mmCIF file of C-alpha atoms and ligand atoms in Angstrom:
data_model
loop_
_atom_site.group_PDB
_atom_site.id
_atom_site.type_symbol
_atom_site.label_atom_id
_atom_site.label_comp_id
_atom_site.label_asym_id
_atom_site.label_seq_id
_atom_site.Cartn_x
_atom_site.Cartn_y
_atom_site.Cartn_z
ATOM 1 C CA UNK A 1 0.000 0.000 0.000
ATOM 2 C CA UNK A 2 1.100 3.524 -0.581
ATOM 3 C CA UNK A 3 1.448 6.295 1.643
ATOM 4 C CA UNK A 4 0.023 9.538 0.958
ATOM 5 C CA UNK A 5 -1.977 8.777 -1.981
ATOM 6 C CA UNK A 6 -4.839 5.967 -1.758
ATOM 7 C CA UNK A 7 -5.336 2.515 -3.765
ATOM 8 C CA UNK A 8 -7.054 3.287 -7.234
ATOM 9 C CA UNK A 9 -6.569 6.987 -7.115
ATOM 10 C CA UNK A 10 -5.628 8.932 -9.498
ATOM 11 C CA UNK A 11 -2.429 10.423 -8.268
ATOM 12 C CA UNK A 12 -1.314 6.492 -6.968
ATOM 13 C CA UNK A 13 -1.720 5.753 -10.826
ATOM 14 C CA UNK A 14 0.059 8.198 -12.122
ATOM 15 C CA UNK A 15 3.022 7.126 -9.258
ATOM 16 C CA UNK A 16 2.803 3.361 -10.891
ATOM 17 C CA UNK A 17 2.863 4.540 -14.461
ATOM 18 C CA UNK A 18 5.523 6.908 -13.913
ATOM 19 C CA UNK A 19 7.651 4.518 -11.894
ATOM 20 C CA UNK A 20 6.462 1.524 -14.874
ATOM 21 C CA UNK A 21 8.410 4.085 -17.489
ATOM 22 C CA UNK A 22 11.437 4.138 -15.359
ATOM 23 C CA UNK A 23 12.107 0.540 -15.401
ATOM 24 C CA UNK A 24 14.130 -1.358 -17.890
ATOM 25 C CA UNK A 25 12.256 -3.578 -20.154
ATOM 26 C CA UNK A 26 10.456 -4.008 -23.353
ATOM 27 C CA UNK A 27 7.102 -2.485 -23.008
ATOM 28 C CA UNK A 28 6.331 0.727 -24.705
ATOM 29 C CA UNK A 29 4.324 3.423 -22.744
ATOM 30 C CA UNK A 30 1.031 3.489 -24.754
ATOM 31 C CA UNK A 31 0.984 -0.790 -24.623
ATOM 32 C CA UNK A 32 1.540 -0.560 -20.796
ATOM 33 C CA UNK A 33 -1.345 1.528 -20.618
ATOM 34 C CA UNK A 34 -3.724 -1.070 -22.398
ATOM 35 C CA UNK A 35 -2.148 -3.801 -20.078
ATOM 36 C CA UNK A 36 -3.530 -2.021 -17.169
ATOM 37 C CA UNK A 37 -6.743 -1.154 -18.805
ATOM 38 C CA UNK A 38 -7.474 -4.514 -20.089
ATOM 39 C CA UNK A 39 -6.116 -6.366 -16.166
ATOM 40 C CA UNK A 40 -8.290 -3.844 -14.522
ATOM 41 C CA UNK A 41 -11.528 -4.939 -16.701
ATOM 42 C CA UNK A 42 -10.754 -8.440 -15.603
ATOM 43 C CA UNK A 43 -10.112 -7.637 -11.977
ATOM 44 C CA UNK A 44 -13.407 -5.661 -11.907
ATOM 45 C CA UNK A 45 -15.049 -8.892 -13.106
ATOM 46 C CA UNK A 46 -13.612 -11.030 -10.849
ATOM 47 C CA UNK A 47 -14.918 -8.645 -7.714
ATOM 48 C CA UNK A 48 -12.277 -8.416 -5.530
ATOM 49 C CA UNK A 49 -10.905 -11.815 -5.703
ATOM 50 C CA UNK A 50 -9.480 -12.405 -9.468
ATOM 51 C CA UNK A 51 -6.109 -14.201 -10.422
ATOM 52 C CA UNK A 52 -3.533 -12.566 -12.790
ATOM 53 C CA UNK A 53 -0.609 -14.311 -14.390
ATOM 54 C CA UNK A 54 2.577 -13.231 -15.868
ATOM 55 C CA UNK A 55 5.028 -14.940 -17.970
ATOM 56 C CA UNK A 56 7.889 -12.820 -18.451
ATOM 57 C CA UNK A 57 8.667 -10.314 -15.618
ATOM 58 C CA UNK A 58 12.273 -9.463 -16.603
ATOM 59 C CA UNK A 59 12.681 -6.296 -14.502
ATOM 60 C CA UNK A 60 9.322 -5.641 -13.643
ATOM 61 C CA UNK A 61 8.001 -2.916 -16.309
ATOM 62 C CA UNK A 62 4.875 -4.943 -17.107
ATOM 63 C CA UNK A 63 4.595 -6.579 -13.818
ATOM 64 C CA UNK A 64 4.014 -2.787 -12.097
ATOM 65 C CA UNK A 65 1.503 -2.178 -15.142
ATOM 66 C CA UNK A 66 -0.393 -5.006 -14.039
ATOM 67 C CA UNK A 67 0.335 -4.507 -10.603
ATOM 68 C CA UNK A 68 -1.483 -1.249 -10.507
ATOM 69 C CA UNK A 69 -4.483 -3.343 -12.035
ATOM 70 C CA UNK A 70 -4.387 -5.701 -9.413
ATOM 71 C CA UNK A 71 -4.335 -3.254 -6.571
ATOM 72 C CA UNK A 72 -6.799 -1.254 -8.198
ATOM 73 C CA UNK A 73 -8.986 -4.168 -8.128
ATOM 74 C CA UNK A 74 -8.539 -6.668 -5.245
ATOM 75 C CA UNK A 75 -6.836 -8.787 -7.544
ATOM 76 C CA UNK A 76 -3.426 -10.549 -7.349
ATOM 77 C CA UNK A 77 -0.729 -11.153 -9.669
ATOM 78 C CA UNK A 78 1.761 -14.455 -9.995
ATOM 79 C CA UNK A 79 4.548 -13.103 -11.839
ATOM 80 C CA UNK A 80 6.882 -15.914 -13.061
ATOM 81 C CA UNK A 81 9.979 -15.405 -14.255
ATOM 82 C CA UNK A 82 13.281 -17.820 -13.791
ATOM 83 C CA UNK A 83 14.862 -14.438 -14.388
ATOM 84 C CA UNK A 84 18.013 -15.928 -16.134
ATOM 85 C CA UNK A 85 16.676 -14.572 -19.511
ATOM 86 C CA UNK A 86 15.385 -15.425 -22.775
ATOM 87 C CA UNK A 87 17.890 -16.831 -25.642
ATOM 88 C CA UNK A 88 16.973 -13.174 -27.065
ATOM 89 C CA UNK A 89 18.875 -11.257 -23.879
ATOM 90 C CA UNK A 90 21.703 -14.081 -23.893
ATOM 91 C CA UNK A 91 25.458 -12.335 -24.340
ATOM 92 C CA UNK A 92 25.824 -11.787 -28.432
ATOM 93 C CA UNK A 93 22.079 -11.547 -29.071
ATOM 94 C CA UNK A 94 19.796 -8.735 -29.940
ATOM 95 C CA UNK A 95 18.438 -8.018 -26.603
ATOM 96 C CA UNK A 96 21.699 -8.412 -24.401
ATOM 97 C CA UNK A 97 21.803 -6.084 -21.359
ATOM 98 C CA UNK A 98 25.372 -6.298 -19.692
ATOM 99 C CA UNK A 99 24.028 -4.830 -16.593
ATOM 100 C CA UNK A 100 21.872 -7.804 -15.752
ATOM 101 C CA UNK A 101 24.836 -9.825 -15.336
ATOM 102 C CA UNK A 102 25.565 -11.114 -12.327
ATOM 103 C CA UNK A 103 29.604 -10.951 -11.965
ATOM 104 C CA UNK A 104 29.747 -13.445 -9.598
ATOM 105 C CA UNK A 105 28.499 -16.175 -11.902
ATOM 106 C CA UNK A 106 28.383 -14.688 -15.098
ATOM 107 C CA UNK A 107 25.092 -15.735 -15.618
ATOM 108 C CA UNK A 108 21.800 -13.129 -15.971
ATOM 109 C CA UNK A 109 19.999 -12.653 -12.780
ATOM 110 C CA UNK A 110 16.879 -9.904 -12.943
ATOM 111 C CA UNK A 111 15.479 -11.012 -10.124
ATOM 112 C CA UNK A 112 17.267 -8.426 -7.881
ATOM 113 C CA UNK A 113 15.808 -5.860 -10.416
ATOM 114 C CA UNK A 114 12.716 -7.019 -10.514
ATOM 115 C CA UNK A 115 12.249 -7.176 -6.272
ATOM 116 C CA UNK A 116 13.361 -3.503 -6.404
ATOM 117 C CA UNK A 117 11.006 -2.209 -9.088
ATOM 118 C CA UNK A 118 8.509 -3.889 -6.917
ATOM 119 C CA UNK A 119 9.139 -2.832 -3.592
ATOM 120 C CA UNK A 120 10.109 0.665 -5.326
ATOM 121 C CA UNK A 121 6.084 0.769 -6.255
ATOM 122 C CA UNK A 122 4.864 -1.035 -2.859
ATOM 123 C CA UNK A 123 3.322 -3.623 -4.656
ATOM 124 C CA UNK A 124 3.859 -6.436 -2.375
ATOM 125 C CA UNK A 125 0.555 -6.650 -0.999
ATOM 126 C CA UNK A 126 -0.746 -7.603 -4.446
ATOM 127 C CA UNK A 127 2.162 -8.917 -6.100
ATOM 128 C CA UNK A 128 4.011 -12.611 -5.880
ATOM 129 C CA UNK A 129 7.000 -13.191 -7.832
ATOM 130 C CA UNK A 130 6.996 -16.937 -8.709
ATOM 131 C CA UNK A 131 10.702 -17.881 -10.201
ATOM 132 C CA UNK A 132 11.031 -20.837 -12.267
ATOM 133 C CA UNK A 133 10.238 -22.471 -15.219
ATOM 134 C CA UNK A 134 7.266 -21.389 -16.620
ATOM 135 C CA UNK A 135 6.099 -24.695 -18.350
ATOM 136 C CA UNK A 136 6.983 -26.551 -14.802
ATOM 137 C CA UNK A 137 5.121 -24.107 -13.063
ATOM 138 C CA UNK A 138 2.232 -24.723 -15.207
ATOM 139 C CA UNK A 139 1.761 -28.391 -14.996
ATOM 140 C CA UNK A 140 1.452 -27.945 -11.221
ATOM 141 C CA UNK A 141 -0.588 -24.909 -11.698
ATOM 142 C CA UNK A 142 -4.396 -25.593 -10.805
ATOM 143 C CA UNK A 143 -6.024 -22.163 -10.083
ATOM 144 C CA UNK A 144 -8.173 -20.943 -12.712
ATOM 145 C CA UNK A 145 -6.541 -17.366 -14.287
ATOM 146 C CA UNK A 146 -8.991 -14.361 -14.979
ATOM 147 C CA UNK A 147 -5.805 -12.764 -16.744
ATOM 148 C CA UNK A 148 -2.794 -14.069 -18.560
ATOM 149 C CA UNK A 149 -0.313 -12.393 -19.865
ATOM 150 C CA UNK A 150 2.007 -14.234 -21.784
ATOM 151 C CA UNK A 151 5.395 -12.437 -22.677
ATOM 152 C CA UNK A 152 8.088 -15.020 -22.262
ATOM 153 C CA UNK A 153 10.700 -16.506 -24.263
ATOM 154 C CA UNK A 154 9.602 -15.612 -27.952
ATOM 155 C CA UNK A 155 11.214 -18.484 -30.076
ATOM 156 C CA UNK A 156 9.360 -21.157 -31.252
ATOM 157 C CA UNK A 157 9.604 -23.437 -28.397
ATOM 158 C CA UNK A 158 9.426 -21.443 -25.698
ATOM 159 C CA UNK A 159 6.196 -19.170 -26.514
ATOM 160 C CA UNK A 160 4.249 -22.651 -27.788
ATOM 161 C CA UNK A 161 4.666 -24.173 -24.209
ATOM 162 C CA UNK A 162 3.777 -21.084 -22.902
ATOM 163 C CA UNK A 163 0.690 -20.982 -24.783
ATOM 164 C CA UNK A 164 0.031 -24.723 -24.408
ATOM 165 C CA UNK A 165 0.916 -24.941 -21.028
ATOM 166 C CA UNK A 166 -1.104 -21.840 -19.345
ATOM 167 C CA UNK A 167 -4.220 -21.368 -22.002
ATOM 168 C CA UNK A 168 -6.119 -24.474 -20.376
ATOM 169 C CA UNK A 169 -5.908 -22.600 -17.210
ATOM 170 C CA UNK A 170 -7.183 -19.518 -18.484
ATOM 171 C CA UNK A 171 -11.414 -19.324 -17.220
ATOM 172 C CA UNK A 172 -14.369 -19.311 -19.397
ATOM 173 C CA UNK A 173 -14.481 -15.788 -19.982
ATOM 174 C CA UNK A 174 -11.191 -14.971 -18.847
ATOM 175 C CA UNK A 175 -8.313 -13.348 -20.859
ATOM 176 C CA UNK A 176 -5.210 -13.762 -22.692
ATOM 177 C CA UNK A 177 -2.872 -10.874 -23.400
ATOM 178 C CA UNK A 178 0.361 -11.418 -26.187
ATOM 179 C CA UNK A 179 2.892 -9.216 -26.523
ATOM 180 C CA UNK A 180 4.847 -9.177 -29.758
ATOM 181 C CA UNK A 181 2.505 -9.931 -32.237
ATOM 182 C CA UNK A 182 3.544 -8.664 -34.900
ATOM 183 C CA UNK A 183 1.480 -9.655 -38.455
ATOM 184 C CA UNK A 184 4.736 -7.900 -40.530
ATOM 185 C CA UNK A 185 7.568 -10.349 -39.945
ATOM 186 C CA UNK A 186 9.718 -7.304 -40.985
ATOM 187 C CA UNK A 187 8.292 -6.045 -37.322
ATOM 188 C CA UNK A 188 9.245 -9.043 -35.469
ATOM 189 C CA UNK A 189 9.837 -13.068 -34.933
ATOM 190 C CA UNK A 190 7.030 -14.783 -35.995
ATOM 191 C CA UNK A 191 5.783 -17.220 -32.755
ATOM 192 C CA UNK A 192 3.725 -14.909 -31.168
ATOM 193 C CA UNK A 193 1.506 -13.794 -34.390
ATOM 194 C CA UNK A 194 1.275 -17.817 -35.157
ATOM 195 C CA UNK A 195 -0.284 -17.920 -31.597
ATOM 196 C CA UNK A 196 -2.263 -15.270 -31.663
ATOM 197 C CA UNK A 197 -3.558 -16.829 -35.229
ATOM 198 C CA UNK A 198 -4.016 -19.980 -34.073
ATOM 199 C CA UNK A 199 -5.750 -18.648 -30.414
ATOM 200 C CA UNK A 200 -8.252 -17.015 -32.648
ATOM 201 C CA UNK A 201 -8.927 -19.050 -35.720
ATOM 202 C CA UNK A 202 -9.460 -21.742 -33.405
ATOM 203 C CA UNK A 203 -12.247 -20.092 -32.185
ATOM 204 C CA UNK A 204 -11.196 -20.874 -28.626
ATOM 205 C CA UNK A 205 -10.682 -16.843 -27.819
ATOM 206 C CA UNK A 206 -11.874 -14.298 -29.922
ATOM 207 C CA UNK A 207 -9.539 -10.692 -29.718
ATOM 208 C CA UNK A 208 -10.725 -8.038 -27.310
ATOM 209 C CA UNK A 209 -8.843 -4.997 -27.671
ATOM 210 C CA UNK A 210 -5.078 -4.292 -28.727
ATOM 211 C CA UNK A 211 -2.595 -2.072 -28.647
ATOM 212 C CA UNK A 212 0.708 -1.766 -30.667
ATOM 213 C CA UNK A 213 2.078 -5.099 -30.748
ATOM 214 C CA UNK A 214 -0.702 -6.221 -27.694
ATOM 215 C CA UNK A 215 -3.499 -8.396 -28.498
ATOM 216 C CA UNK A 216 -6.003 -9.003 -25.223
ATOM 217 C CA UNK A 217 -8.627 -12.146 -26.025
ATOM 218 C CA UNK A 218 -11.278 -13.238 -24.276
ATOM 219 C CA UNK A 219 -11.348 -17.490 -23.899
ATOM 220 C CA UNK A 220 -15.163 -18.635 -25.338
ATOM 221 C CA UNK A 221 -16.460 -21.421 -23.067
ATOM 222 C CA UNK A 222 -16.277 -24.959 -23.682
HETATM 223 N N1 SAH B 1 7.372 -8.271 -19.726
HETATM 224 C C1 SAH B 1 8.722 -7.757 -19.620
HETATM 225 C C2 SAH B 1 9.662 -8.344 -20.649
HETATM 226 C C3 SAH B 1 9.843 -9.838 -20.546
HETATM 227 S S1 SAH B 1 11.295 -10.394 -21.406
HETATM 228 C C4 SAH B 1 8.715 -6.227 -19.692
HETATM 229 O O1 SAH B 1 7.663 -5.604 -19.578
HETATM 230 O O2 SAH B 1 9.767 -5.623 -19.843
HETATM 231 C C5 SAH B 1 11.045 -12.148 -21.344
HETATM 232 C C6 SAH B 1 11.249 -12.765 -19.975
HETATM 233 O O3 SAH B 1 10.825 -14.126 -20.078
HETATM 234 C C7 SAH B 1 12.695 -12.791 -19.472
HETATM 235 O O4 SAH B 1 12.778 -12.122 -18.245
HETATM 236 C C8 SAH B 1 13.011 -14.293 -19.319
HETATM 237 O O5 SAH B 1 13.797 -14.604 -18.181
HETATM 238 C C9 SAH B 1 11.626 -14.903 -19.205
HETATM 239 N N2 SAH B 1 11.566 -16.292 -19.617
HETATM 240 C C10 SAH B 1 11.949 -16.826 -20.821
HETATM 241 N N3 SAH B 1 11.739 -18.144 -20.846
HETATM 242 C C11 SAH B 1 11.221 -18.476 -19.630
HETATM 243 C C12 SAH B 1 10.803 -19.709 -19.041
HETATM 244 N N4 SAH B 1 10.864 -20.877 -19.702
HETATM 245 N N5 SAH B 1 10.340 -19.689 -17.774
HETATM 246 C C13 SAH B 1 10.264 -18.532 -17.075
HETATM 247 N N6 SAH B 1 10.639 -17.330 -17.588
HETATM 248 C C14 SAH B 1 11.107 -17.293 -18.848
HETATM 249 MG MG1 MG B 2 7.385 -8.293 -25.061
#
């Protein structure tokens, strides 16, 4: 909980969204914003006791985003992360970020990151970081989710288990947000647009709202 400005306001917010721009990551402003808006619809459904999930903290830009939904709302948020990186942020790739290194192992490590952004934006009450696997932590998962947001590794493998492993989970009703869609493959890899093609097509979630390169969708019942 904040001090000096109360859960929901305005002012608290415009704390979280300014704090959300500070921290390192890959989520543009204007997407952010339509993460919130489409968590908060979700946790206003789910009156006072809905279940976010995150796949793909990294340092905590879109976990504040949703955070701020969440306290808004009564919700909470599982944000899982192993924090060691995708093969995108590895040393030599596109995404590489030298200061996420941890020098004693050599070896990424956002997780120190990501407890500051949250603590920075007294989240805690709302927020639990889960680190690990994310298709391991699926299997075991057995809560339904009122919002997913799945933003995880982006190659082929890793976004399909994401996909496979947490869209069973997701409730009648409930929704699915994807970053990096991108329909252009000059705008981006190609996994998350052959999700979102195959979420839809499917006809087991039809789209919702979106935003830059997010797509929310709502899961039909069975
Ligand atoms: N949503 C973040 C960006 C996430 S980057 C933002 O707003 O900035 C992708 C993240 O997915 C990385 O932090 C990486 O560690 C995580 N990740 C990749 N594969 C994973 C897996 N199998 N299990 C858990 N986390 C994974
Ligand atoms: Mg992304």
């Amino acid at each position: 909980m904040s001090t000096g400005t109360g859960t929901g306001s305005g002012a608290r917010l415009e704390e979280l969204f300014a704090l959300a721009r500070s921290v390192k990551g890959f989520m543009p402003d204007a997407e952010g914003f339509a993460l919130f808006e489409a968590a908060k619809r979700a946790g206003q459904q789910g009156g006072g006791a809905a279940v976010f999930v995150e796949i793909g903290a990294w340092c905590g830009k879109s976990t504040i985003y949703l955070g701020a939904a969440a306290e808004a709302t009564g919700a909470t948020l599982f944000s899982v992360d192993h924090h060691r990186g995708s093969e995108e942020n590895q040393q030599g790739w596109e995404h590489h970020d030298p200061e996420v290194v941890d020098p004693s192992t050599h070896r990424i490590d956002t997780l120190p990151f990501w407890r500051r952004s949250i603590a920075a934006a007294s989240l805690d009450s709302c927020v639990v970081g889960v680190v690990g696997d994310s298709p391991l932590v699926a299997a075991a998962w057995r809560t339904p989710v009122d919002f997913c947001f799945i933003d995880g590794g982006h190659g082929e493998d890793p976004a399909w288990a994401d996909y496979r492993g947490w869209g069973p989970h997701i409730a009648p009703g409930g929704r699915l947000a994807l970053h990096d869609v991108f329909p252009d493959p000059a705008d981006g890899g190609r996994p998350p647009y052959e999700i979102w093609r195959e979420a839809t097509s499917s006809g087991a979630f039809v789209e919702e709202s979106s935003c830059g390169s997010l797509r929310v969708l709502r899961r039909m019942s069975d």
